[in-house]
mmCIF file of C-alpha atoms and ligand atoms in Angstrom:
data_model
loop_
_atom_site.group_PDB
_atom_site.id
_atom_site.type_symbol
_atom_site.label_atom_id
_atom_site.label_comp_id
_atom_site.label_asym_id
_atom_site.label_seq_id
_atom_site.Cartn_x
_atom_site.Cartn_y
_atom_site.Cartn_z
ATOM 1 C CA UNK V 58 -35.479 15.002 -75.660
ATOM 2 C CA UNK V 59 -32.406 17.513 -75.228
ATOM 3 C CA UNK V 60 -29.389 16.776 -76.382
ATOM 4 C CA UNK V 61 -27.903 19.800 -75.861
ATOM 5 C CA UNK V 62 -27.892 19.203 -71.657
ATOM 6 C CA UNK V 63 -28.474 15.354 -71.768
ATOM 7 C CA UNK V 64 -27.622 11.828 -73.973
ATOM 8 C CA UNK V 65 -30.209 10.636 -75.432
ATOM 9 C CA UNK V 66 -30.456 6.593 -74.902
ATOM 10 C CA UNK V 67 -32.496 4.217 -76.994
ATOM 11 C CA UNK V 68 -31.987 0.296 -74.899
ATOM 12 C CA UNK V 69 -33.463 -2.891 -75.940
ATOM 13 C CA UNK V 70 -34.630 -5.212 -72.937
ATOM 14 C CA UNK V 71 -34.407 -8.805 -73.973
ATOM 15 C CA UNK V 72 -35.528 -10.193 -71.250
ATOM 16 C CA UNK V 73 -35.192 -14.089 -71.284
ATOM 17 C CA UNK V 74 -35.018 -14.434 -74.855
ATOM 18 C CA UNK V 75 -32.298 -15.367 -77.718
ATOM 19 C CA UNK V 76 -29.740 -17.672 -77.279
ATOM 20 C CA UNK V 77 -25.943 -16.493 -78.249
ATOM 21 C CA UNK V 78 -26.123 -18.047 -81.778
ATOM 22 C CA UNK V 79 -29.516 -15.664 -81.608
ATOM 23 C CA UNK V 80 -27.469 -12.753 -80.602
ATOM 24 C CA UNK V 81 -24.905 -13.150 -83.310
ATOM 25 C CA UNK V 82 -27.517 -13.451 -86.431
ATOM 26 C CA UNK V 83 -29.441 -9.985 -84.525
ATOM 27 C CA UNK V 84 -26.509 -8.663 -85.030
ATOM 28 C CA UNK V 85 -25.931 -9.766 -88.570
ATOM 29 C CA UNK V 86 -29.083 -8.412 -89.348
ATOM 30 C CA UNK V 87 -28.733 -5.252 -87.890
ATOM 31 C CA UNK V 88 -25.628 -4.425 -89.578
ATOM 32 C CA UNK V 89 -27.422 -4.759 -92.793
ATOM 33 C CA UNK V 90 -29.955 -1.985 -91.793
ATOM 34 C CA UNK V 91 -27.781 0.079 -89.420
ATOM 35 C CA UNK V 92 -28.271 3.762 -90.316
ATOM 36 C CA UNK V 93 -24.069 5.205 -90.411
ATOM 37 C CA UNK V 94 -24.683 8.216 -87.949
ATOM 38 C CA UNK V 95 -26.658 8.147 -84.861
ATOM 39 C CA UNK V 96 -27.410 10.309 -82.389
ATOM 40 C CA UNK V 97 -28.010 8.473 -79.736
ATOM 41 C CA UNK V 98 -26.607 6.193 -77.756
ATOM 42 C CA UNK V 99 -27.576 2.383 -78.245
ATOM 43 C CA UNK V 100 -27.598 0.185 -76.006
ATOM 44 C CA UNK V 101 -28.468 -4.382 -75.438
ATOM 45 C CA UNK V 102 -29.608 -5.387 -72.354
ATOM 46 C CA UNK V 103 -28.977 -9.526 -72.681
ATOM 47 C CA UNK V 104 -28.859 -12.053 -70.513
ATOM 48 C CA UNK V 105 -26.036 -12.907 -68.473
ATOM 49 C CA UNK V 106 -24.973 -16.030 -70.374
ATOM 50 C CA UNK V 107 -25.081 -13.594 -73.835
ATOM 51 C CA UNK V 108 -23.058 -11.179 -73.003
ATOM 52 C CA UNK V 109 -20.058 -12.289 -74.223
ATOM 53 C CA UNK V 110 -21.657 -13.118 -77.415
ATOM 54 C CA UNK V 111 -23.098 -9.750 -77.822
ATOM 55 C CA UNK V 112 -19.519 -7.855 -76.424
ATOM 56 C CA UNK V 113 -18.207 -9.343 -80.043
ATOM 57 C CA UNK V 114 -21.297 -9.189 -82.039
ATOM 58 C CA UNK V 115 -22.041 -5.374 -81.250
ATOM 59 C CA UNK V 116 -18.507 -3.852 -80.993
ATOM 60 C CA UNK V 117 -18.359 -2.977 -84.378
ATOM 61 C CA UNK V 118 -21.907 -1.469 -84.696
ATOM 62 C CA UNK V 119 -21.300 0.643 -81.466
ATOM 63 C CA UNK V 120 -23.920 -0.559 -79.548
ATOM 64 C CA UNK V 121 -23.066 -0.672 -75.576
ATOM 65 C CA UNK V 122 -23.514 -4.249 -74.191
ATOM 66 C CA UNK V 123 -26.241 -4.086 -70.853
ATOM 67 C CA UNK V 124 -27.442 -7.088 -68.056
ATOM 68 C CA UNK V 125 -30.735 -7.193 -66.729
ATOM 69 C CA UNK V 126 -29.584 -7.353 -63.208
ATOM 70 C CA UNK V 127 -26.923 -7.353 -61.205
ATOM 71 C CA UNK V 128 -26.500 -8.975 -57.254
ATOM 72 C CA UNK V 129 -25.457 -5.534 -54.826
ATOM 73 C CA UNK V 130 -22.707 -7.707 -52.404
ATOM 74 C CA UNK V 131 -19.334 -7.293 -54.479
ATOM 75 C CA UNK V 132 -18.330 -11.660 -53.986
ATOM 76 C CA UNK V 133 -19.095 -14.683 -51.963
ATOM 77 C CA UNK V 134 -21.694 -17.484 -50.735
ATOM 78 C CA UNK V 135 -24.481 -16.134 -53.212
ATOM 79 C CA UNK V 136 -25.102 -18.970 -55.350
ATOM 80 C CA UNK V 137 -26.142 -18.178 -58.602
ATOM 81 C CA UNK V 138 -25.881 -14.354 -58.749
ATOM 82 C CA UNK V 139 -23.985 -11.917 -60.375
ATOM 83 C CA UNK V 140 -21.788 -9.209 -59.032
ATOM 84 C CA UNK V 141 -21.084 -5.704 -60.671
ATOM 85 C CA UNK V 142 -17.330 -6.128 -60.509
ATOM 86 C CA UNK V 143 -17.937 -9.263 -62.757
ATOM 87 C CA UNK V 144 -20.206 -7.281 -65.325
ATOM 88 C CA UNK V 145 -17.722 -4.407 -65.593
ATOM 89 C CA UNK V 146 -14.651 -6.827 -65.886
ATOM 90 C CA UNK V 147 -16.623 -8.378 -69.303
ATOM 91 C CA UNK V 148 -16.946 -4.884 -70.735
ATOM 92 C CA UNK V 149 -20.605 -4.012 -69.748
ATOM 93 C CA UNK V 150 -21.814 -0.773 -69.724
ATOM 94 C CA UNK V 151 -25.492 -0.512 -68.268
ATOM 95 C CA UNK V 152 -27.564 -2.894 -66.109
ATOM 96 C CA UNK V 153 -31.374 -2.642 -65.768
ATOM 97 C CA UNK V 154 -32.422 -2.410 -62.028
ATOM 98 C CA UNK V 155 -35.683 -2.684 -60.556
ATOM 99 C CA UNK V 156 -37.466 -3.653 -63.692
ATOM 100 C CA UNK V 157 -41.049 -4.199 -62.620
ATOM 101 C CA UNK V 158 -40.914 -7.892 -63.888
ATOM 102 C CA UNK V 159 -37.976 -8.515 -60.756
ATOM 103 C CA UNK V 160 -40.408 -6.446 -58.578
ATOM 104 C CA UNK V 161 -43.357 -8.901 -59.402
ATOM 105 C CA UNK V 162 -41.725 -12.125 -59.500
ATOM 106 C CA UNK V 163 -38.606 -12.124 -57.702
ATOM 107 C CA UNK V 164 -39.372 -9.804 -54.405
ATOM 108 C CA UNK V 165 -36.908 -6.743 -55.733
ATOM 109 C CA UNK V 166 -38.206 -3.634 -53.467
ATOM 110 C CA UNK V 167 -37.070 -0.477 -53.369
ATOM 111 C CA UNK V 168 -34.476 -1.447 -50.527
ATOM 112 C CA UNK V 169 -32.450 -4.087 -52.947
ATOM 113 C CA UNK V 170 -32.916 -1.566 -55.538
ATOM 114 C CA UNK V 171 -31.025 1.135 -54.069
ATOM 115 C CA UNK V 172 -28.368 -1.648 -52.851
ATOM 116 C CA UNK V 173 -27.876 -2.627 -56.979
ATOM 117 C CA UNK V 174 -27.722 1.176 -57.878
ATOM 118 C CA UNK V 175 -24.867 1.247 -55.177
ATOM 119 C CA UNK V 176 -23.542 -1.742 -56.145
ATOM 120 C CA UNK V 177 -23.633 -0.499 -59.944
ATOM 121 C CA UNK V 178 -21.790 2.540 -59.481
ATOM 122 C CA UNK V 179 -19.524 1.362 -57.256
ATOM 123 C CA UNK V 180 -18.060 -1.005 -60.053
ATOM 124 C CA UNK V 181 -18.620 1.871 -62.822
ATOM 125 C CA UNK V 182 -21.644 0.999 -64.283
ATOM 126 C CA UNK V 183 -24.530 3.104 -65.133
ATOM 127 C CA UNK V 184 -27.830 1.761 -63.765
ATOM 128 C CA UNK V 185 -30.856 2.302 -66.051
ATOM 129 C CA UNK V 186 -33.430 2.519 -62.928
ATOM 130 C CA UNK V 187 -37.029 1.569 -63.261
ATOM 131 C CA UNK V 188 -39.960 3.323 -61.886
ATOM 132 C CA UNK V 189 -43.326 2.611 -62.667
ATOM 133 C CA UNK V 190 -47.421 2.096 -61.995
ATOM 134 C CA UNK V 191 -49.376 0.057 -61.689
ATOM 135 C CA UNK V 192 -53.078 0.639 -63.188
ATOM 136 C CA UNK V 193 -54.834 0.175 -59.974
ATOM 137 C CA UNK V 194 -52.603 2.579 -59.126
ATOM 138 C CA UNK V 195 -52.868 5.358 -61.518
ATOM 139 C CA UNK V 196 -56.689 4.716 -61.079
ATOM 140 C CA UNK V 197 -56.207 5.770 -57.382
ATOM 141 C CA UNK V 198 -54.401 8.839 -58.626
ATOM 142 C CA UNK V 199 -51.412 7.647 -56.711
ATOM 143 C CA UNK V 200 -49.123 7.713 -59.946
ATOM 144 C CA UNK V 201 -47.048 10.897 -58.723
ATOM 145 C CA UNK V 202 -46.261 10.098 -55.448
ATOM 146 C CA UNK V 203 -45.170 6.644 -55.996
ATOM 147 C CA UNK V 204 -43.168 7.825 -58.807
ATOM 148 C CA UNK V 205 -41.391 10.325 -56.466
ATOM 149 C CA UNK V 206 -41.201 7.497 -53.603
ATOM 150 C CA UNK V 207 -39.604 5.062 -56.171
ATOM 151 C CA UNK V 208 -36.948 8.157 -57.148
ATOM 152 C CA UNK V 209 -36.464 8.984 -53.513
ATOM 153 C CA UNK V 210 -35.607 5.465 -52.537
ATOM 154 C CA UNK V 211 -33.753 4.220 -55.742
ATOM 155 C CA UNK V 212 -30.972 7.495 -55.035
ATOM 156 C CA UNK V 213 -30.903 7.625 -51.616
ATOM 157 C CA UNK V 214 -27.364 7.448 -50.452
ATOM 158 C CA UNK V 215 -26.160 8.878 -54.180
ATOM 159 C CA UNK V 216 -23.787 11.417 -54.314
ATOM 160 C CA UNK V 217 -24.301 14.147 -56.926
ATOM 161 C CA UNK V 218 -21.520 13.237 -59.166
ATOM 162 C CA UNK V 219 -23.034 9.551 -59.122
ATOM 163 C CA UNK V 220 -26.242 10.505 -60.032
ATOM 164 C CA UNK V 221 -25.511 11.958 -63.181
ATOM 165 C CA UNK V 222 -24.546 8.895 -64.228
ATOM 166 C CA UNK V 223 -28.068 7.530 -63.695
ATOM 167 C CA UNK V 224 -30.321 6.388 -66.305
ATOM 168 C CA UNK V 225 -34.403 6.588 -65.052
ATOM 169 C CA UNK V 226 -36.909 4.594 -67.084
ATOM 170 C CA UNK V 227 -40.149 5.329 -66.747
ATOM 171 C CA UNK V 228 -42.006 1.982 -67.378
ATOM 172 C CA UNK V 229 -45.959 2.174 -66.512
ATOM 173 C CA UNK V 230 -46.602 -1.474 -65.503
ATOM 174 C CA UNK V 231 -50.003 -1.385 -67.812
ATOM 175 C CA UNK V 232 -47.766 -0.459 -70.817
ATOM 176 C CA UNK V 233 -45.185 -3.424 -70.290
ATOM 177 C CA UNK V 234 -45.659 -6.024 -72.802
ATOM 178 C CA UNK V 235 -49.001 -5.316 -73.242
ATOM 179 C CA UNK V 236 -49.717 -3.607 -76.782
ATOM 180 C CA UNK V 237 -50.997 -0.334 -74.493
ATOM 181 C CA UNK V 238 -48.559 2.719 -74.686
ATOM 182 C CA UNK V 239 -48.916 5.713 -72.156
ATOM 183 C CA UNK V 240 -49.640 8.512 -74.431
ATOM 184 C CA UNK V 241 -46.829 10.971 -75.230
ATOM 185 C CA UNK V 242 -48.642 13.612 -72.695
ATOM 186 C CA UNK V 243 -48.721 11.080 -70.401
ATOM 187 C CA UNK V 244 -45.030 9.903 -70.556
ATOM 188 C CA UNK V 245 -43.834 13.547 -71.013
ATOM 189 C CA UNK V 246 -45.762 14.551 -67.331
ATOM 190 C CA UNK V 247 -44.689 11.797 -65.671
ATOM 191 C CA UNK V 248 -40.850 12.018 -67.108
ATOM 192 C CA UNK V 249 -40.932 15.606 -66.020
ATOM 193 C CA UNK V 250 -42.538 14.859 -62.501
ATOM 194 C CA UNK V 251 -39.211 12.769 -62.657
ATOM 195 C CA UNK V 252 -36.790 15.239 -63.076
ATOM 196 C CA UNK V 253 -38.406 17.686 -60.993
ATOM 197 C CA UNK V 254 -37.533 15.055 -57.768
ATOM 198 C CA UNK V 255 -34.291 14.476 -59.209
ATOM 199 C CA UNK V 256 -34.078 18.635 -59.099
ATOM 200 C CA UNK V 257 -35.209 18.572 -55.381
ATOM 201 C CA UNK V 258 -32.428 15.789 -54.590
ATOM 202 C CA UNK V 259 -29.835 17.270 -56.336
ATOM 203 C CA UNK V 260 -30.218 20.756 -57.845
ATOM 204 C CA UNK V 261 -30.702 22.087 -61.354
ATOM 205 C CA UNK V 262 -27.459 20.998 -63.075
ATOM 206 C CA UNK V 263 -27.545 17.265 -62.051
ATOM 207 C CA UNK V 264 -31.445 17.347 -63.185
ATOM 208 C CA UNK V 265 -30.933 18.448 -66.696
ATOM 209 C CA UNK V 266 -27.871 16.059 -67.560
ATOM 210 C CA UNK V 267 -30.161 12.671 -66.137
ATOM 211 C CA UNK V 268 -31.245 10.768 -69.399
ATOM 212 C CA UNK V 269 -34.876 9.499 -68.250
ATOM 213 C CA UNK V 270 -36.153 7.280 -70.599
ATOM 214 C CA UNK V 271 -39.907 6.084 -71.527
ATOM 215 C CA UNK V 272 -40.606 2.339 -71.788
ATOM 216 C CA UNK V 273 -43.596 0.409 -72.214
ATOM 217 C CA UNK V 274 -44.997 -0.588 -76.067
ATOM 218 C CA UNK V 275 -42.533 1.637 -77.414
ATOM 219 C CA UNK V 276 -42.544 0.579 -81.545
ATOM 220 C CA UNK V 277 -42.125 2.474 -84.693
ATOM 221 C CA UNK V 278 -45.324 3.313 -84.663
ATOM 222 C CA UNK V 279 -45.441 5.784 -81.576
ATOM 223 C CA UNK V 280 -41.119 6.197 -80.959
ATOM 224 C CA UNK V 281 -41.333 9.734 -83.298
ATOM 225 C CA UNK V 282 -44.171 11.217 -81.138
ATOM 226 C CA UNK V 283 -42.862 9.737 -77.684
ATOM 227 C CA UNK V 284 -39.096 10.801 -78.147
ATOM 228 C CA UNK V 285 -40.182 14.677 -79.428
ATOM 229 C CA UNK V 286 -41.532 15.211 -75.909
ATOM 230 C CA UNK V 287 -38.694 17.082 -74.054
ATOM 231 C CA UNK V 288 -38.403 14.904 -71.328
ATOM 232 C CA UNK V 289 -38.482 11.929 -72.779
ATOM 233 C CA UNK V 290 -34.796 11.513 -73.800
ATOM 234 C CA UNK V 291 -35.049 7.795 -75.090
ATOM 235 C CA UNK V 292 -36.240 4.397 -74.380
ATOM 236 C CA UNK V 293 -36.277 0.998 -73.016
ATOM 237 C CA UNK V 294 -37.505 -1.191 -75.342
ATOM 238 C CA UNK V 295 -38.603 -4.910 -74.882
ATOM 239 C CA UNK V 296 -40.622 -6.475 -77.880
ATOM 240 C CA UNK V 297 -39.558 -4.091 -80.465
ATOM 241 C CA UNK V 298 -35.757 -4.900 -79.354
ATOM 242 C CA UNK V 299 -35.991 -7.957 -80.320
ATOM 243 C CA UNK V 300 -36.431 -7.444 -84.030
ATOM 244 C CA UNK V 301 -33.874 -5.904 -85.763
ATOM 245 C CA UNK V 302 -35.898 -3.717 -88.238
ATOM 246 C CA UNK V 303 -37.912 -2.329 -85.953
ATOM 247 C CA UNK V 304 -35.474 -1.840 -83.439
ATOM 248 C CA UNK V 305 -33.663 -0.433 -86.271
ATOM 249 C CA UNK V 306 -36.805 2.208 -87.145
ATOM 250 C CA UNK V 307 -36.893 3.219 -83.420
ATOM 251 C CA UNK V 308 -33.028 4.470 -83.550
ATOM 252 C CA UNK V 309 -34.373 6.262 -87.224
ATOM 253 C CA UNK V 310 -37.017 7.737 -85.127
ATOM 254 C CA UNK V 311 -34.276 8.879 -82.397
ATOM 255 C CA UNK V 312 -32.291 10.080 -84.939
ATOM 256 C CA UNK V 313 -34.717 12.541 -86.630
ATOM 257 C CA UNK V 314 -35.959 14.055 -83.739
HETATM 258 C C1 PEP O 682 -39.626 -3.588 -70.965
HETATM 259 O O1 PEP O 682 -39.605 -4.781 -70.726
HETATM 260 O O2 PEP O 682 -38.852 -2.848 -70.374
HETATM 261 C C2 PEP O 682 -40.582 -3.096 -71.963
HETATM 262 C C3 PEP O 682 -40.766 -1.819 -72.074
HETATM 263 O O3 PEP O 682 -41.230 -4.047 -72.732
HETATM 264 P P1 PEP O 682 -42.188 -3.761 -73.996
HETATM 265 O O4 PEP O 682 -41.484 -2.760 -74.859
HETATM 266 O O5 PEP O 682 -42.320 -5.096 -74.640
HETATM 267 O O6 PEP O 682 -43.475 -3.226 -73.449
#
């Protein structure tokens, strides 16, 4: 990480878990174990129906409330989804686009992506935007290019002033939810390979202030040595996130780099 150039951002993914009585006792928890300074921002992704549970439950830990997703049209005959204007009206913050668990199972591509991070910014929100392999494809070598592709796409359109307030996570697919972390080295290159596209879009300045975050297995175990790379300024956490010590011991890890 840098935080003299760039925020660094540690986000919990809940995914479909807790209910809003859940999100309340988290919350109890974690104010219990809460170190009194951070530096870093931290941030809840929950889902849609939580939200206003967690807007209450976090405010006075100073934890930003996130979605998961957002719809990109701004209103009408879309039943069931969720528009940005109606996320920043609650008092959201971030939303999660393109996680690779939309990609698989509900048909997001990098089209719809760029349409959410649009949509996102648009209403004031700051996307956290998910890249990521697969292991078939880092076996093929292909881990770069994609990477740059999935960049390319999720920004096109972006003005430079936007961008910056763009959050990248890089999520290997093989490291989701699976116990398997990319190693530090590994994170770090592809982070970096990252940045340099974002560079190539947008120039130097805009490159440096990007938060790009590492997800995948992060836990307490392996947060000190992933956050000390230096382009690894944070992460998006899913199991971990969902306890409060060790969600807790992630921040600690944040803090002391
Ligand atoms: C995620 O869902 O974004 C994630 C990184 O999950 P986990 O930490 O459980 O691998």
């Amino acid at each position: 990480m840098n935080r003299r150039y760039r925020k660094t951002i540690i986000a919990g993914n809940w995914k479909m878990n807790k209910t809003a009585t859940e999100t309340k006792k988290f919350a109890e928890d974690l104010k219990a174990i809460m170190p009194k300074a951070k530096w870093c921002d931290v941030v809840i992704c929950c889902p849609f129906v939580n939200i206003p549970a967690a807007l209450r439950a976090f405010k006075d830990l100073r934890i930003a409330v996130g979605a998961e997703n957002l719809f990109y049209e701004p209103s009408g005959a879309y039943t069931g989804e969720v528009s940005a204007d109606m996320l920043k009206d609650l008092g959201v913050k971030y939303v999660i686009i393109g996680h690779s668990e939309r990609r698989q199972y509900f048909g997001e591509t990098d089209v719809t992506v760029n349409k959410k991070v649009h949509a996102a910014l648009e209403a004031g929100l700051h996307p956290i935007i998910c890249v990521g392999e697969s292991l078939e494809q880092r076996e093929m070598n292909i881990t770069m290019d994609l990477i740059a592709l999935q960049v390319k796409s999720a920004f096109a359109g972006v003005p430079a002033e936007k961008a910056r307030k763009c959050v990248v996570a890089y999520e290997p697919i093989w490291a989701i939810g699976t116990g398997k972390t990319a190693t530090a080295e590994q994170a770090n290159e592809v982070c970096n390979a990252i940045r340099a596209t974002i560079r190539h879009l947008y120039g130097a300045r805009v490159a440096r202030s990007v938060t790009i975050q590492y997800g995948g297995s992060m836990n307490p175990k392996n947060a000190a040595e992933l956050l000390a790379q230096p382009d690894v300024d944070g992460g998006l956490i899913g199991g971990a996130a969902l306890k409060p010590d060790q969600f807790v011991e992630i921040i600690n890890a944040a803090n002391q780099e």
